[in-house]
Coordinates of C-alpha atoms and ligand atoms in Angstrom, one line a residue:
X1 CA -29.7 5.4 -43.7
X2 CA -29.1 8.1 -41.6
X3 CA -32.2 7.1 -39.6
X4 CA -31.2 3.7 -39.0
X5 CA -28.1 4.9 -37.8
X6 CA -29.5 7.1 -35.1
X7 CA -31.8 4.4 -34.2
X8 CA -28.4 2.2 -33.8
X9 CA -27.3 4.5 -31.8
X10 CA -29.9 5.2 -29.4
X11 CA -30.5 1.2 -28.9
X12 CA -26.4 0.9 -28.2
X13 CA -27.0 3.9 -25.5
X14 CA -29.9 2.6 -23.8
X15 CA -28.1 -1.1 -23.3
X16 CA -24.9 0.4 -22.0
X17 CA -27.5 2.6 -19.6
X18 CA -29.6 -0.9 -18.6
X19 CA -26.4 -2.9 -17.7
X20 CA -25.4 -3.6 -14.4
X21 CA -22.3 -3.7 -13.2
X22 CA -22.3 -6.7 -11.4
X23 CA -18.9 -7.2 -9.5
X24 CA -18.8 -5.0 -6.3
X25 CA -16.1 -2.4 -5.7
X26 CA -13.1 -3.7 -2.9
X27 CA -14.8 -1.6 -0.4
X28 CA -18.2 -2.3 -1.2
X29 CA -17.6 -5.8 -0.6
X30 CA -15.3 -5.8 2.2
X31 CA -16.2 -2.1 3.9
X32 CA -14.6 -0.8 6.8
X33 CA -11.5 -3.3 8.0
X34 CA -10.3 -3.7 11.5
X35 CA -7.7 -5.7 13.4
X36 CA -9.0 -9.2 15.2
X37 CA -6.4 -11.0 16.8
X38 CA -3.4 -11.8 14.5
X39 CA -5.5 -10.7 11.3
X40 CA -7.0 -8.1 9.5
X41 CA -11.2 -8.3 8.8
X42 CA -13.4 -6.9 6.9
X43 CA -16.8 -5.9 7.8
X44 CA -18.6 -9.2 8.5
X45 CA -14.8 -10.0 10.5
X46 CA -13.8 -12.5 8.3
X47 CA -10.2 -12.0 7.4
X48 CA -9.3 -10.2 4.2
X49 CA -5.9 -10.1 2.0
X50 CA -5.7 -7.4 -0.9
X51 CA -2.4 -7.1 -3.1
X52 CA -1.7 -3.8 -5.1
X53 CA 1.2 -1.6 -6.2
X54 CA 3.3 0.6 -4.0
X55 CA 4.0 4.0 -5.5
X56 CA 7.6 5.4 -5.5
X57 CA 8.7 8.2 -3.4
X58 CA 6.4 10.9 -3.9
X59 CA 9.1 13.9 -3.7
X60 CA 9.3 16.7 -6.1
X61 CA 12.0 16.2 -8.6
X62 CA 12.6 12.3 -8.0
X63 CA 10.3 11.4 -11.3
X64 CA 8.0 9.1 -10.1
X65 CA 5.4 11.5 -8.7
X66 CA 4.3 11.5 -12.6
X67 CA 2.2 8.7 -11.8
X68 CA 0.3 9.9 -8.7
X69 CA -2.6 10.4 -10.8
X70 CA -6.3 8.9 -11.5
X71 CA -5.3 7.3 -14.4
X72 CA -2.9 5.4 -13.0
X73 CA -5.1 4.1 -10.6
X74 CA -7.7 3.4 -12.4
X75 CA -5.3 1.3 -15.0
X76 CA -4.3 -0.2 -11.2
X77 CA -8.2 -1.2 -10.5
X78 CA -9.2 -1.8 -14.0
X79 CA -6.1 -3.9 -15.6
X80 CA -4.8 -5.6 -12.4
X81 CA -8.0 -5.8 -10.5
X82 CA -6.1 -4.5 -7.9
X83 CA -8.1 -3.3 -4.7
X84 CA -5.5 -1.2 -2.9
X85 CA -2.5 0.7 -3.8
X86 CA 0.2 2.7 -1.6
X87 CA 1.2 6.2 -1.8
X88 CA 5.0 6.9 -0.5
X89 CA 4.7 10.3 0.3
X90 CA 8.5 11.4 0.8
X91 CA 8.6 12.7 4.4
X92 CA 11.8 14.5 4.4
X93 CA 14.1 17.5 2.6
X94 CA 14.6 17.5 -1.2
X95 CA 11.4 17.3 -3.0
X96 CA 9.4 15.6 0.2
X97 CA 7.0 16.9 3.0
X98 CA 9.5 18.6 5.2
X99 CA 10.3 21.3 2.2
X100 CA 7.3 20.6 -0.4
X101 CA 4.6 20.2 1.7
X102 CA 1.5 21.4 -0.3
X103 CA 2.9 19.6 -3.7
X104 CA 2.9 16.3 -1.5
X105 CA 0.0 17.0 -0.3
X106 CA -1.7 17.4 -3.6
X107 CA -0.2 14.5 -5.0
X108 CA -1.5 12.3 -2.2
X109 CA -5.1 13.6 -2.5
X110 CA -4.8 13.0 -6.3
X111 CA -4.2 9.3 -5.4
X112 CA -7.1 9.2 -2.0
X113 CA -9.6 10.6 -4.5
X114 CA -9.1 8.3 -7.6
X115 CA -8.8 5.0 -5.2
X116 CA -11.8 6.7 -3.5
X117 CA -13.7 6.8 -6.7
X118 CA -12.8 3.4 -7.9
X119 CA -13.7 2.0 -4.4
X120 CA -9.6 0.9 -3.3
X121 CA -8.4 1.1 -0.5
X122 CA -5.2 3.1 -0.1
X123 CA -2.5 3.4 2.4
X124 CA -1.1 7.0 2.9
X125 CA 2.8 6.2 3.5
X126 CA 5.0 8.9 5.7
X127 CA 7.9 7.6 3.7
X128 CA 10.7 8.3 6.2
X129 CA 14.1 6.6 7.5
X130 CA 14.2 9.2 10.6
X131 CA 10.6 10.0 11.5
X132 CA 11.4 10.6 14.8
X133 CA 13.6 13.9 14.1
X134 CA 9.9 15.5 13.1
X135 CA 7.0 14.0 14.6
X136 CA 5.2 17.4 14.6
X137 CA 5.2 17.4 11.1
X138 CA 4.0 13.7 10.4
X139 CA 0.9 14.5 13.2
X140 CA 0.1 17.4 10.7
X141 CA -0.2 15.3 7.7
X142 CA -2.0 12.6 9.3
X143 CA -4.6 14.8 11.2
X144 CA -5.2 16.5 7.3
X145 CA -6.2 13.5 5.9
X146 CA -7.9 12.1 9.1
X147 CA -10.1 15.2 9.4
X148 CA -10.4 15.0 5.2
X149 CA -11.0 10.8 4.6
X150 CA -11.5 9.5 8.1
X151 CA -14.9 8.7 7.5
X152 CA -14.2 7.0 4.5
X153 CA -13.1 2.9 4.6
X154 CA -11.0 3.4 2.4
X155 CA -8.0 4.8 4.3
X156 CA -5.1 3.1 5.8
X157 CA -2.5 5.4 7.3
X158 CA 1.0 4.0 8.1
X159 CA 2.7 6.5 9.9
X160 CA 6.5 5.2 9.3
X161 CA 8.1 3.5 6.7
X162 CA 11.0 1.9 7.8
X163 CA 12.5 2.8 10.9
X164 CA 15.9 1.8 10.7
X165 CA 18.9 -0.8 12.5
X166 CA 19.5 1.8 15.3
X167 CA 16.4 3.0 15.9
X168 CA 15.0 1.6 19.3
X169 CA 11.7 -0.2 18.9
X170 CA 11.3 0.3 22.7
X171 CA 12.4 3.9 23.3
X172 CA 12.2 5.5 20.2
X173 CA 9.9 4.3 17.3
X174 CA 6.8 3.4 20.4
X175 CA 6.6 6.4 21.6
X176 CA 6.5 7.9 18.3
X177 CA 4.0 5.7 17.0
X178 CA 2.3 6.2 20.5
X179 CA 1.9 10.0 19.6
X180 CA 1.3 9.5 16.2
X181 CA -1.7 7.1 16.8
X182 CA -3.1 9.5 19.6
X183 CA -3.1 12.0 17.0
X184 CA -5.1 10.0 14.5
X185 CA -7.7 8.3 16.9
X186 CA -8.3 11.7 18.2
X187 CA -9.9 12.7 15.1
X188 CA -10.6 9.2 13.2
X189 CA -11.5 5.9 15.6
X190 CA -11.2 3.1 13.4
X191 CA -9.5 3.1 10.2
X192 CA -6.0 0.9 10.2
X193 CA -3.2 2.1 11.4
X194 CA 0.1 0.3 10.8
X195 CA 3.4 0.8 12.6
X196 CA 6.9 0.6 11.2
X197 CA 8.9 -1.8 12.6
X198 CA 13.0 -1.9 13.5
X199 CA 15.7 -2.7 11.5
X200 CA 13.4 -1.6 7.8
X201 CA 10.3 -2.9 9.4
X202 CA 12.1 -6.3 9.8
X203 CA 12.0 -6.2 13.6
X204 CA 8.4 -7.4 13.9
X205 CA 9.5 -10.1 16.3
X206 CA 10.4 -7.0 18.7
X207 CA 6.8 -5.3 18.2
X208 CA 4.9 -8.4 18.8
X209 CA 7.2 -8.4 22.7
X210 CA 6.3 -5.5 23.1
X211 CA 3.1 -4.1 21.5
X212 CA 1.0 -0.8 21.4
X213 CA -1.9 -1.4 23.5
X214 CA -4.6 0.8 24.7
X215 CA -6.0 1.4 20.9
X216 CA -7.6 -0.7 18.1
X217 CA -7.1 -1.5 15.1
X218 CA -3.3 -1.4 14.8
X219 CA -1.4 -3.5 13.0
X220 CA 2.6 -3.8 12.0
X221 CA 4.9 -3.2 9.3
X222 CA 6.6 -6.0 7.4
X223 CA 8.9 -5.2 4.7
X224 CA 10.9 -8.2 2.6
X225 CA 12.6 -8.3 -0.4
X226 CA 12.8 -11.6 -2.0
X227 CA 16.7 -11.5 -3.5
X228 CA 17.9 -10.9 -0.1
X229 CA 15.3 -12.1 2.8
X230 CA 14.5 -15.7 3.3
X231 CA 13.5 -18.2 6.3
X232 CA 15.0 -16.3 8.3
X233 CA 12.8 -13.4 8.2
X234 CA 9.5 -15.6 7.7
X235 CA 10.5 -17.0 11.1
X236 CA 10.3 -13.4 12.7
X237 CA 7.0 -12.7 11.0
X238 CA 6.1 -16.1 11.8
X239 CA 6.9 -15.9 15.8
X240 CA 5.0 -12.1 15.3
X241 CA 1.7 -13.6 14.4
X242 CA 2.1 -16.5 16.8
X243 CA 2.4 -13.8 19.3
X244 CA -0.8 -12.4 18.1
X245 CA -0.2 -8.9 16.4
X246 CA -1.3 -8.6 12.9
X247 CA 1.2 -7.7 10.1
X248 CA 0.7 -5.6 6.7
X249 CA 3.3 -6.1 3.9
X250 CA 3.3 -2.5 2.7
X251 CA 6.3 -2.8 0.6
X252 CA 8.0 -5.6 -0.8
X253 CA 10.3 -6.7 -3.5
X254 CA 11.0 -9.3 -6.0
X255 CA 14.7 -8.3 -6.4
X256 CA 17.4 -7.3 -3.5
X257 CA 16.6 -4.9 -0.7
X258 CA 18.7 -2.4 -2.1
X259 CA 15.7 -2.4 -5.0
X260 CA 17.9 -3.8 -7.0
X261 CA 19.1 -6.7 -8.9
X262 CA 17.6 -10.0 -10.9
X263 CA 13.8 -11.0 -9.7
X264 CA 14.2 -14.0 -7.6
X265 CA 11.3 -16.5 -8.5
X266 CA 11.4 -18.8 -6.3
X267 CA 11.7 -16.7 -3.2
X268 CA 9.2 -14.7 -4.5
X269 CA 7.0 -17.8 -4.7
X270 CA 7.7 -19.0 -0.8
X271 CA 7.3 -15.8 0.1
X272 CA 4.1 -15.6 -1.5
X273 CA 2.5 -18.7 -0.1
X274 CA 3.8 -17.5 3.3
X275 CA 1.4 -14.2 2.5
X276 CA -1.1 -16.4 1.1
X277 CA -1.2 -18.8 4.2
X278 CA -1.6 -16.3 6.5
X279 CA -3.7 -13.9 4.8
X280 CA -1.3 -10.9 4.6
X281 CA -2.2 -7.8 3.0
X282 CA 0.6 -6.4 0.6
X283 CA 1.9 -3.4 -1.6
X284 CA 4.9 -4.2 -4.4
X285 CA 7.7 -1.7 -4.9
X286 CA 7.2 -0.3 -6.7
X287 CA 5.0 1.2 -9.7
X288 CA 7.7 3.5 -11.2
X289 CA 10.0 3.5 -14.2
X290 CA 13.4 4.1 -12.7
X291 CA 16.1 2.0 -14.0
X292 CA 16.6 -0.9 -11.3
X293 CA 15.3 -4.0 -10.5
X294 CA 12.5 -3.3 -8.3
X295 CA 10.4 -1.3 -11.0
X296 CA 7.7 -2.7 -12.7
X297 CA 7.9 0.0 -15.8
X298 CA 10.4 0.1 -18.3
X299 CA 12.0 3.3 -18.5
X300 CA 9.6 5.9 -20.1
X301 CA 6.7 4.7 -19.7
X302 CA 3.9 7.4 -20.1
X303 CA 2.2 9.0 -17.0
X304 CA -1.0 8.0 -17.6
X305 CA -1.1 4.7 -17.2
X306 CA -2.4 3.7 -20.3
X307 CA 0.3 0.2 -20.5
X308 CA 0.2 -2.5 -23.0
X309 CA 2.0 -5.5 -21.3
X310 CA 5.3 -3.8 -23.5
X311 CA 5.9 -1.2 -21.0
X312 CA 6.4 -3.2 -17.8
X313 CA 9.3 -5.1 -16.8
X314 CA 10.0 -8.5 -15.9
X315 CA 9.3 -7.4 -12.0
X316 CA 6.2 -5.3 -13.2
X317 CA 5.0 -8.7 -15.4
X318 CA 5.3 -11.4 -12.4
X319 CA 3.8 -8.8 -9.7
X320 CA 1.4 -7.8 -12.4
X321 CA 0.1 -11.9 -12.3
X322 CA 0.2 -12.2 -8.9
X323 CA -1.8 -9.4 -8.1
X324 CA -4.0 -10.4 -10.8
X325 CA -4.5 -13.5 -9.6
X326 CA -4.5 -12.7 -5.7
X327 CA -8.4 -12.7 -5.0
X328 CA -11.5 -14.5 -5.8
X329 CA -13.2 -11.5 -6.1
X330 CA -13.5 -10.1 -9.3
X331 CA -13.2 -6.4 -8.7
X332 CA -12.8 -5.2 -12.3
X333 CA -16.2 -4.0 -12.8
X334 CA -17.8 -6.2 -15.2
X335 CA -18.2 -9.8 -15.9
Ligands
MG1 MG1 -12.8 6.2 10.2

């Protein structure tokens, strides 16, 4: 008996050792991306569109930095077959960068090395309304990671959230993201770098008039949320890529902008097939369990992102399907 059970055993060990994995990781598959035109490419420059998650605001204290950890990702890559996420690493006072620097710092490596390890890509967020008050600081955090993951495909660095209504495109947030990107491409050439926009990163119709030139691989900000932008904004984007700059959605929202609110369907929908149509990347807001509309776990939910289809909420359910169902790559690891 107890032979024949060893013997069981060893057979079961040997076929889990002998079995493929047959799907290819995101970054396997699509290696290192790059701007061409009005679109994002992968490696053999055929455009590329991955959805994931956004992570909440990283900042000490604010409870959501529970779940910058490896098993959240991994339950990102494994469950959703998502092949990025975002980290929103909180760039200012109270709990963020500009008074908890190494905690941020350790939460956004936490995240880099998990989505590095599950082969993700991963955008590293300077989560800031008023990045221009400290660029110092923001060229800091992005020459760490640049001189830690630049090598690596995987990165994406978007240098600033959502500028906001009053903040010049022209005068202020260019010459920031002028700077900033100097910073980067002095230590990292290639990987993406994405620009906030005005007005939330709305304003890409002002970007595209007006666009960073001299460097590659640079793409813009857009930012919607589907209970309070419609047409209207679609039209911006649209006049944007007409223009011939390419766009990342690195936050959006099924509910209002204020992250609030009832999901909105069937915006979400149009907006989708708008992202669809022209082959957008983009991150939902967000993969936290704060009590409003835009979260996609109910309050609670445990760190480690162990989730049965309970814990999320009606946002977390429809993103969770979308992003699910986004590409025809099956990155999940098995088939
Ligand atoms: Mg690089």
């Amino acid at each position: 008996m107890l032979a024949k059970s060893l013997s069981f055993i060893l057979c079961a060990a040997t076929l889990s050792l002998s079995l493929p994995s047959l799907a290819d990781t995101a970054v396997e598959h699509y290696g290192q991306l790059a701007v061409k035109g009005n679109r994002i490419v992968d490696q053999k420059s055929q455009p590329v569109s991955l959805a994931g998650p956004s992570l909440f605001w990283s900042n000490t204290g604010w409870g959501a930095d529970k779940y910058y950890n490896a098993d959240v990702v991994n339950y990102i890559q494994e469950q959703w077959n998502a092949p990025i996420i975002r980290a929103a690493i909180g760039a200012g006072l109270n709990g963020g960068m500009l008074s908890h620097a190494d905690e941020n710092i350790a939460k956004a490596e936490a995240v880099v090395d998990a989505a590095i390890n599950q082969g993700m890509y991963v955008i590293l967020d300077w989560h800031a309304h008023h990045a221009e008050d400290h660029p110092q600081n923001a060229i800091a955090f992005f020459e760490h990671f640049a001189r830690k993951y630049g090598e690596q495909p995987n990165i994406i660095y978007e240098i600033y959230n959502e500028p906001l209504a009053d903040t010049d495109w022209h005068t202020v947030i260019k010459p920031y993201a002028q700077k900033l990107i100097g910073a980067i491409r002095a230590i990292d050439p290639d990987n993406l770098i994405i620009v906030g926009t005005q007005t939330w990163s709305q304003d890409v119709d002002k970007a595209a008039d007006d666009p960073i030139t001299g460097y590659s691989n640079i793409a813009y900000t857009l930012h919607f949320y589907a209970g309070t932008h419609k047409a209207e904004l679609r039209k911006k984007a649209q006049y944007a890529l007409d223009k011939g700059i390419a766009l990342m959605v690195t936050e959006w929202g099924t509910v209002n902008a204020n992250g609030d609110g009832a999901v909105d369907r069937a915006s979400t929908e149009q907006w989708v097939a708008f992202m669809k149509r022209n082959q957008l990347s983009h991150a939902n807001w967000a993969l936290n369990d704060k009590k409003e509309g835009a979260s996609m776990l109910k309050p609670r939910a445990a760190a480690d992102g162990f989730w049965s289809d309970d814990d999320l909420t009606e946002s977390g359910s429809f993103v969770k399907s979308i992003v699910k169902g986004w590409s025809e790559v099956d990155f999940s690891g098995d088939e």
